[in-house]
Short mmCIF file of C-alpha atoms in Angstrom, two decimals:
data_model
loop_
_atom_site.label_atom_id
_atom_site.label_comp_id
_atom_site.label_asym_id
_atom_site.label_seq_id
_atom_site.Cartn_x
_atom_site.Cartn_y
_atom_site.Cartn_z
CA MET A 1 -23.33 8.46 1.22
CA HIS A 2 -22.81 9.03 -2.38
CA ALA A 3 -20.19 11.14 -3.72
CA LEU A 4 -18.42 11.98 -7.19
CA SER A 5 -15.40 9.61 -8.14
CA HIS A 6 -13.21 9.09 -10.80
CA GLY A 7 -13.18 5.23 -10.79
CA SER A 8 -11.54 3.40 -13.48
CA THR A 9 -13.50 5.36 -16.44
CA SER A 10 -12.45 8.59 -18.01
CA THR A 11 -15.43 10.44 -16.67
CA PRO A 12 -16.62 10.84 -12.90
CA THR A 13 -19.33 8.13 -11.79
CA THR A 14 -21.41 8.39 -8.59
CA ILE A 15 -20.10 5.78 -6.00
CA ALA A 16 -22.36 4.50 -2.94
CA VAL A 17 -20.54 4.60 0.36
CA PRO A 18 -21.85 2.01 2.98
CA PRO A 19 -22.72 4.05 5.83
CA ALA A 20 -20.65 2.33 8.33
CA LEU A 21 -17.32 3.12 6.04
CA SER A 22 -18.42 6.56 5.09
CA LEU A 23 -16.36 9.39 6.16
CA PRO A 24 -17.82 12.59 5.44
CA VAL A 25 -14.60 14.68 6.49
CA ILE A 26 -12.84 12.80 3.53
CA GLU A 27 -15.27 13.91 1.04
CA ALA A 28 -15.77 17.57 2.14
CA ALA A 29 -11.89 18.28 3.26
CA PHE A 30 -9.70 16.19 1.02
CA PRO A 31 -10.86 16.66 -2.61
CA ARG A 32 -9.54 13.91 -4.91
CA GLN A 33 -7.15 14.48 -7.30
CA LEU A 34 -5.82 12.19 -10.14
CA HIS A 35 -2.50 12.49 -12.24
CA PRO A 36 -3.07 13.58 -15.71
CA TYR A 37 -0.90 10.36 -16.83
CA TRP A 38 -3.48 7.99 -15.29
CA PRO A 39 -4.98 6.89 -18.64
CA LYS A 40 -1.90 5.66 -19.98
CA LEU A 41 -0.58 4.51 -16.43
CA GLN A 42 -3.75 1.75 -16.38
CA ARG A 43 -2.78 0.84 -19.84
CA GLU A 44 0.67 0.44 -19.47
CA THR A 45 0.65 -1.35 -16.01
CA ARG A 46 -1.94 -3.75 -17.61
CA ALA A 47 0.48 -4.54 -20.24
CA TRP A 48 3.44 -4.87 -17.64
CA LEU A 49 1.23 -7.24 -15.61
CA LEU A 50 0.83 -9.62 -18.82
CA GLU A 51 4.67 -9.36 -19.85
CA LYS A 52 5.82 -10.16 -16.42
CA ARG A 53 3.33 -13.03 -16.34
CA LEU A 54 2.20 -11.82 -12.96
CA MET A 55 -1.43 -12.19 -13.87
CA THR A 56 -2.95 -14.72 -16.47
CA PRO A 57 -4.35 -12.97 -19.54
CA GLU A 58 -7.79 -13.94 -18.51
CA LYS A 59 -7.57 -12.43 -14.91
CA VAL A 60 -6.01 -9.35 -16.54
CA GLU A 61 -8.90 -8.85 -19.05
CA SER A 62 -11.55 -9.76 -16.53
CA TYR A 63 -10.17 -8.03 -13.38
CA ALA A 64 -7.06 -5.64 -13.67
CA ASP A 65 -9.03 -2.48 -14.41
CA GLY A 66 -11.43 -3.19 -11.82
CA LEU A 67 -8.83 -3.60 -9.19
CA CYS A 68 -8.01 -0.30 -9.39
CA TYR A 69 -4.38 -0.60 -8.22
CA THR A 70 -3.24 2.07 -10.75
CA ASP A 71 -6.01 4.63 -9.52
CA LEU A 72 -4.40 4.47 -6.10
CA MET A 73 -0.93 5.50 -6.96
CA ALA A 74 -2.28 7.93 -9.63
CA GLY A 75 -4.41 9.74 -6.78
CA PHE A 76 -1.20 9.84 -4.36
CA TYR A 77 1.81 10.99 -6.26
CA ILE A 78 0.73 13.95 -7.84
CA GLY A 79 3.11 15.92 -9.89
CA ALA A 80 5.24 12.86 -10.07
CA PRO A 81 7.16 12.63 -13.62
CA ASP A 82 5.65 10.20 -15.75
CA GLU A 83 8.13 7.61 -15.62
CA VAL A 84 8.49 7.80 -11.96
CA LEU A 85 4.79 7.27 -11.62
CA GLN A 86 4.71 4.35 -14.03
CA ALA A 87 7.51 2.80 -11.86
CA ILE A 88 5.99 3.01 -8.64
CA ALA A 89 2.26 1.86 -9.98
CA ASP A 90 4.04 -1.32 -11.70
CA TYR A 91 5.56 -1.63 -8.27
CA SER A 92 2.77 -1.48 -6.53
CA ALA A 93 0.69 -4.05 -8.70
CA TRP A 94 3.39 -6.14 -8.12
CA PHE A 95 2.84 -5.64 -4.31
CA PHE A 96 -0.84 -6.55 -4.57
CA VAL A 97 0.10 -9.69 -6.49
CA TRP A 98 2.77 -10.62 -3.95
CA ASP A 99 0.32 -10.55 -1.27
CA ASP A 100 -2.05 -12.54 -2.92
CA ARG A 101 0.72 -14.89 -3.54
CA HIS A 102 1.51 -14.92 0.31
CA ASP A 103 -1.93 -15.58 1.25
CA ARG A 104 -2.64 -18.49 -1.03
CA ASP A 105 0.79 -20.15 0.29
CA ILE A 106 -0.79 -19.77 3.86
CA VAL A 107 -4.13 -21.22 2.75
CA HIS A 108 -2.37 -23.97 0.80
CA GLY A 109 0.09 -24.91 3.41
CA ARG A 110 3.16 -24.06 1.32
CA PRO A 111 5.86 -23.28 3.90
CA VAL A 112 8.53 -24.34 1.84
CA ALA A 113 7.62 -22.54 -1.37
CA TRP A 114 7.02 -19.36 0.81
CA ARG A 115 10.61 -19.44 2.38
CA ARG A 116 12.33 -19.98 -1.11
CA LEU A 117 10.28 -16.90 -2.15
CA LYS A 118 11.13 -14.90 0.91
CA ASP A 119 14.77 -15.49 0.44
CA LEU A 120 14.90 -14.84 -3.40
CA LEU A 121 12.96 -11.49 -2.66
CA HIS A 122 15.68 -10.44 -0.50
CA SER A 123 18.31 -11.33 -3.06
CA ALA A 124 16.31 -9.55 -6.00
CA LEU A 125 15.81 -6.56 -3.70
CA ASP A 126 19.72 -6.23 -3.21
CA ARG A 127 20.89 -7.37 -6.78
CA PRO A 128 17.77 -6.59 -9.13
CA GLY A 129 19.89 -6.91 -12.27
CA ASP A 130 20.47 -10.70 -11.54
CA HIS A 131 16.88 -11.71 -11.00
CA LEU A 132 15.20 -9.94 -14.18
CA GLY A 133 14.96 -13.25 -15.86
CA HIS A 134 13.92 -15.36 -12.83
CA GLN A 135 11.44 -18.26 -13.68
CA ASP A 136 9.33 -17.21 -10.82
CA PRO A 137 7.37 -14.10 -12.06
CA VAL A 138 6.99 -12.53 -8.68
CA VAL A 139 10.68 -12.70 -8.40
CA ALA A 140 11.46 -11.05 -11.64
CA GLY A 141 8.73 -8.51 -11.32
CA LEU A 142 10.23 -7.45 -7.93
CA ALA A 143 13.49 -7.24 -9.76
CA ASP A 144 12.19 -5.16 -12.71
CA SER A 145 10.10 -2.74 -10.78
CA VAL A 146 13.01 -1.78 -8.17
CA ARG A 147 15.58 -1.40 -10.84
CA ARG A 148 13.27 0.91 -12.39
CA LEU A 149 12.84 2.96 -8.74
CA TYR A 150 16.65 3.03 -8.06
CA ALA A 151 17.22 4.93 -11.15
CA PHE A 152 15.74 8.37 -9.98
CA LEU A 153 17.80 9.10 -6.70
CA PRO A 154 21.12 8.52 -5.30
CA ASP A 155 22.37 5.38 -4.06
CA THR A 156 21.67 6.58 -0.34
CA TRP A 157 17.94 6.80 -1.11
CA ASN A 158 18.20 3.05 -3.03
CA ALA A 159 20.04 1.97 0.10
CA ARG A 160 17.28 3.48 2.45
CA PHE A 161 14.49 1.92 0.18
CA ALA A 162 16.06 -1.67 0.01
CA ARG A 163 16.48 -1.49 4.16
CA HIS A 164 12.98 -0.63 4.54
CA PHE A 165 11.61 -3.21 2.16
CA HIS A 166 13.68 -6.05 3.75
CA ALA A 167 12.03 -5.31 6.87
CA VAL A 168 8.55 -5.64 4.84
CA ILE A 169 9.68 -9.05 3.55
CA GLU A 170 10.44 -10.40 6.99
CA ALA A 171 7.41 -8.87 8.37
CA TYR A 172 5.40 -10.99 6.02
CA ASP A 173 7.44 -13.97 7.24
CA ARG A 174 6.24 -13.45 10.71
CA GLU A 175 2.64 -12.98 9.49
CA PHE A 176 2.86 -16.24 7.54
CA HIS A 177 4.04 -17.94 10.97
CA ASN A 178 1.06 -16.33 12.90
CA ARG A 179 -1.43 -17.48 10.35
CA THR A 180 -0.46 -20.58 10.02
CA GLU A 181 -0.10 -21.59 13.56
CA GLY A 182 -3.31 -19.62 14.35
CA ILE A 183 -1.87 -16.67 16.33
CA VAL A 184 -3.99 -13.62 16.89
CA PRO A 185 -1.39 -10.81 17.92
CA THR A 186 -2.33 -8.59 20.82
CA VAL A 187 -3.14 -5.04 19.65
CA GLU A 188 0.34 -3.51 20.42
CA GLU A 189 1.99 -6.35 18.57
CA TYR A 190 -0.32 -6.15 15.75
CA LEU A 191 0.15 -2.47 15.36
CA GLU A 192 3.74 -2.70 15.20
CA LEU A 193 3.64 -5.46 12.67
CA ARG A 194 0.98 -3.64 10.52
CA ARG A 195 3.29 -0.66 10.14
CA LEU A 196 5.61 -3.12 8.29
CA THR A 197 3.20 -5.20 6.53
CA PHE A 198 1.38 -2.25 5.09
CA ALA A 199 4.90 -0.66 4.18
CA HIS A 200 4.49 2.55 6.00
CA TRP A 201 7.81 3.89 5.27
CA ILE A 202 8.12 2.22 1.31
CA TRP A 203 5.12 4.68 0.55
CA THR A 204 6.67 7.46 2.53
CA ASP A 205 10.18 7.19 0.61
CA LEU A 206 8.50 7.13 -2.55
CA LEU A 207 7.13 10.58 -2.14
CA GLU A 208 10.91 11.78 -2.55
CA PRO A 209 11.50 10.62 -6.30
CA SER A 210 7.78 11.90 -6.91
CA ALA A 211 9.29 15.13 -5.87
CA GLY A 212 12.46 14.77 -7.65
CA TYR A 213 14.36 15.08 -4.32
CA GLU A 214 16.01 13.28 -1.75
CA LEU A 215 15.18 14.65 1.54
CA PRO A 216 18.40 15.18 4.07
CA ASP A 217 17.94 12.65 7.10
CA ALA A 218 17.46 15.63 9.47
CA VAL A 219 14.50 16.92 7.39
CA ARG A 220 13.09 13.22 6.91
CA LYS A 221 13.36 12.29 10.70
CA ASN A 222 12.26 15.83 11.89
CA PRO A 223 8.69 15.14 14.09
CA ALA A 224 7.36 17.71 12.05
CA TYR A 225 7.67 15.74 8.96
CA ARG A 226 7.55 12.34 10.03
CA LYS A 227 4.47 12.74 11.88
CA PRO A 228 2.20 13.74 9.12
CA ALA A 229 3.72 11.18 7.12
CA LEU A 230 2.99 8.26 9.85
CA LEU A 231 -0.60 9.52 10.30
CA SER A 232 -1.38 9.33 6.51
CA GLN A 233 -0.07 5.74 6.59
CA GLU A 234 -1.82 4.76 9.74
CA PHE A 235 -5.18 6.03 8.46
CA ALA A 236 -4.63 4.03 5.16
CA ALA A 237 -3.71 0.77 7.16
CA TRP A 238 -6.51 1.00 9.63
CA TYR A 239 -9.15 1.77 7.02
CA ASN A 240 -8.30 -0.84 5.11
CA ASP A 241 -8.71 -3.14 8.03
CA LEU A 242 -12.30 -1.85 8.51
CA CYS A 243 -12.99 -2.14 4.74
CA SER A 244 -11.38 -5.56 4.40
CA LEU A 245 -12.41 -7.12 7.90
CA PRO A 246 -15.47 -8.94 6.26
CA LYS A 247 -13.03 -10.59 3.71
CA GLU A 248 -10.49 -11.53 6.22
CA ILE A 249 -13.35 -13.01 8.74
CA ALA A 250 -14.38 -15.13 5.51
CA GLY A 251 -10.97 -16.19 5.14
CA ASN A 252 -10.35 -17.20 8.71
CA GLU A 253 -7.53 -14.55 8.74
CA VAL A 254 -5.93 -13.38 12.22
CA HIS A 255 -4.15 -10.36 11.08
CA ASN A 256 -6.45 -7.63 11.29
CA LEU A 257 -7.07 -4.93 13.76
CA GLY A 258 -10.82 -5.76 14.50
CA ILE A 259 -9.82 -9.23 15.07
CA SER A 260 -7.16 -8.42 17.64
CA LEU A 261 -9.39 -6.33 19.38
CA VAL A 262 -12.10 -8.79 19.54
CA THR A 263 -9.77 -11.64 20.65
CA HIS A 264 -7.70 -9.59 23.09
CA GLU A 265 -9.70 -6.84 24.43
CA GLY A 266 -13.02 -8.70 24.72
CA MET A 267 -15.21 -6.52 22.40
CA THR A 268 -17.87 -7.62 20.17
CA LEU A 269 -17.53 -7.25 16.71
CA GLU A 270 -19.67 -4.19 16.58
CA GLU A 271 -17.44 -2.75 19.57
CA ALA A 272 -14.54 -3.30 17.64
CA ILE A 273 -15.68 -1.97 14.37
CA ALA A 274 -16.78 1.22 16.28
CA ASP A 275 -12.98 1.34 17.75
CA MET A 276 -11.42 1.02 14.41
CA ARG A 277 -13.60 3.81 13.06
CA HIS A 278 -12.81 5.95 15.90
CA ARG A 279 -8.85 5.49 15.35
CA VAL A 280 -9.30 6.28 11.68
CA GLU A 281 -11.38 9.56 12.65
CA GLU A 282 -8.48 10.54 15.05
CA CYS A 283 -5.70 9.93 12.42
CA ILE A 284 -7.75 12.49 10.14
CA SER A 285 -8.03 15.37 12.92
CA GLU A 286 -4.53 14.78 13.92
CA PHE A 287 -3.20 14.85 10.28
CA LEU A 288 -4.98 18.29 9.86
CA ASP A 289 -2.95 19.83 12.83
CA ALA A 290 0.18 17.80 11.56
CA GLU A 291 -0.03 19.10 8.26
CA GLN A 292 0.08 22.73 9.23
CA GLU A 293 3.21 22.26 11.46
CA ALA A 294 4.69 20.38 8.49
CA LEU A 295 4.07 23.36 6.19
CA ARG A 296 5.47 25.80 8.80
CA PHE A 297 8.45 23.67 8.95
CA ALA A 298 8.83 23.89 5.34
CA ASP A 299 8.76 27.69 5.50
CA ARG A 300 11.75 27.54 8.10
CA LEU A 301 13.56 25.28 5.88
CA ASP A 302 13.26 28.02 3.07
CA ASP A 303 16.13 30.29 4.74
CA GLY A 304 17.08 32.22 1.36
CA THR A 305 19.63 29.90 0.30
CA VAL A 306 19.11 27.83 -3.08
CA GLY A 307 19.23 24.65 -1.08
CA GLY A 308 16.88 25.65 1.64
CA LYS A 309 14.65 26.83 -1.05
CA GLU A 310 14.66 23.53 -3.03
CA THR A 311 14.55 21.42 0.23
CA GLY A 312 11.48 23.61 1.60
CA ALA A 313 9.68 23.29 -1.89
CA ALA A 314 10.22 19.42 -1.84
CA VAL A 315 8.75 19.25 1.52
CA ARG A 316 5.90 20.92 0.47
CA VAL A 317 4.94 18.55 -2.24
CA CYS A 318 5.70 15.67 -0.28
CA VAL A 319 3.23 16.81 2.54
CA ALA A 320 0.80 17.79 -0.29
CA ASN A 321 0.81 14.09 -1.15
CA MET A 322 0.72 12.65 2.30
CA ARG A 323 -2.87 14.81 2.25
CA ASN A 324 -3.87 13.15 -1.42
CA TRP A 325 -3.44 9.53 0.38
CA PHE A 326 -6.46 10.16 2.30
CA SER A 327 -8.81 10.73 -0.51
CA SER A 328 -7.00 8.34 -2.68
CA VAL A 329 -7.29 5.18 -0.13
CA TYR A 330 -11.01 6.48 0.69
CA TRP A 331 -12.07 5.96 -2.57
CA PHE A 332 -9.91 3.04 -3.65
CA HIS A 333 -11.70 0.83 -1.02
CA HIS A 334 -15.06 1.52 -2.63
CA GLU A 335 -14.10 1.35 -6.10
CA SER A 336 -11.86 -1.57 -6.14
CA GLY A 337 -13.17 -5.12 -6.75
CA ARG A 338 -10.49 -6.31 -4.21
CA TYR A 339 -12.78 -5.95 -1.30
CA ARG A 340 -16.29 -6.82 -2.60
CA VAL A 341 -16.54 -10.23 -1.18
CA ASP A 342 -20.38 -10.37 -1.00
CA SER A 343 -20.20 -10.79 -5.00
CA TRP A 344 -17.63 -13.61 -4.74
CA ASP A 345 -18.83 -17.28 -5.50
CA ASP A 346 -16.49 -18.17 -2.52
CA ARG A 347 -16.33 -15.74 0.14
CA SER A 348 -12.76 -17.12 1.10
CA THR A 349 -11.33 -17.16 -2.20
CA PRO A 350 -10.77 -13.90 -4.14
CA PRO A 351 -11.65 -14.57 -7.78
CA TYR A 352 -8.73 -12.50 -9.15
CA VAL A 353 -5.98 -14.54 -7.54
CA ASN A 354 -3.98 -17.92 -8.69
CA ASN A 355 -5.61 -20.23 -6.63
CA ALA A 356 -3.65 -23.12 -7.94
CA THR A 357 -3.28 -25.76 -5.13
CA GLU A 358 0.18 -26.78 -6.20
CA GLY A 359 3.56 -24.60 -5.79
CA GLU A 360 4.08 -22.02 -8.28
CA LYS A 361 6.70 -22.68 -10.82
#
C-alpha cells in the first residue's frame, strides 16, 4: 500500500508499506501531523549528537537524517513549545543511541562495561549536573537531556520521570541477562518487561511538559486517562516488534513478542506474525473507544472553575497527542533506516552503530 508521508524532506513523499505491515485504518483514520518546528529540530538534534559525541561525524552525515528520530517526536508532541520538543527529541535520539550501545555490549560480551554504564545512568538521572562532563558520551548525553527536561515542570514531575526511568534502566539490565543467557521470556513475562523497555510511562509523562501542565495524580491515574495512554504505547511497542522481527531474528535476539510466541506458545513464525498483527489491530479499535471516554472525562473536569478549565484543556491536548502516536510510529517504521535489514551488508550488524569490539572509553 502507498500513502503520502512527510519523511525526512520538506515535501511529502510516497512511501510503500509492505502488505504484511500495512494498517489501512491508520492511514485512513489517523492523519499524520508534523510539528512546524521539525526542520529546525532535525538540524539541532543532528548538531547535538555531534556535540555530545553520541555518533561519529561520519555516521551523523550518513545516517542521522535517514534514521528519522526527530520525525518520530515531531509527529507525536504536537503543540509543544519549541524548546520542550527540542529537549524531548534530543532525549529520544539519546535513547536510541543507548539502546544500540546496550545491544553492542551484549553482542560483544561486555557485562562489566554494561554494569558500569547502568550504575552511571542511575546516578546521572538523579544528579544530572554532576555528570555533564562525563567522559562517556552516553552518560553525559543523558545528563544533558534530562537536565533540560527537568526545567519545564515542578519537582514532583521530575521525581516521577526519574522514578519511571530508573525502572527502565533496570528493565534493560534484565534484558541484558536474558539475552546473554539465551533466555526467551514467556509471553506474559515479555509483555510486562516490554512496557518498561519501551518506556511506556516515560513517553506518557512527556505529554505533560508538551501541554505545559502537570496533571494531578487523580487525573493521571484515572482509568479514563490511563487506558488510552497505555493503548497508544502498547500499539507502538507491538508494532515495533512486528516491524523489527526480521532484524532481531538476524541478530539472534530473544526479546520480541513474536519470538516468545514461537518459543512458548508453539506457533509457527507465520502464526506468530498473525497474532501480533491481531494484537496491534485490537489496540487501535480499543483506543478509538477509550479516546472518546477520555474526552468525556476532560469535559467533566472542566467544571467551570479556573483549575477545572485548565486541567480539562490539558487532558484534551494529551489525548490528542496519544492519537498522534499511532500515525507517527506507523510512518516512522517505514521511513527510518533503522529497520531496513535487507539493505545492510551484515543483517546482524546495523550500519549506524558503533560496532567497536573493545569497551567504549
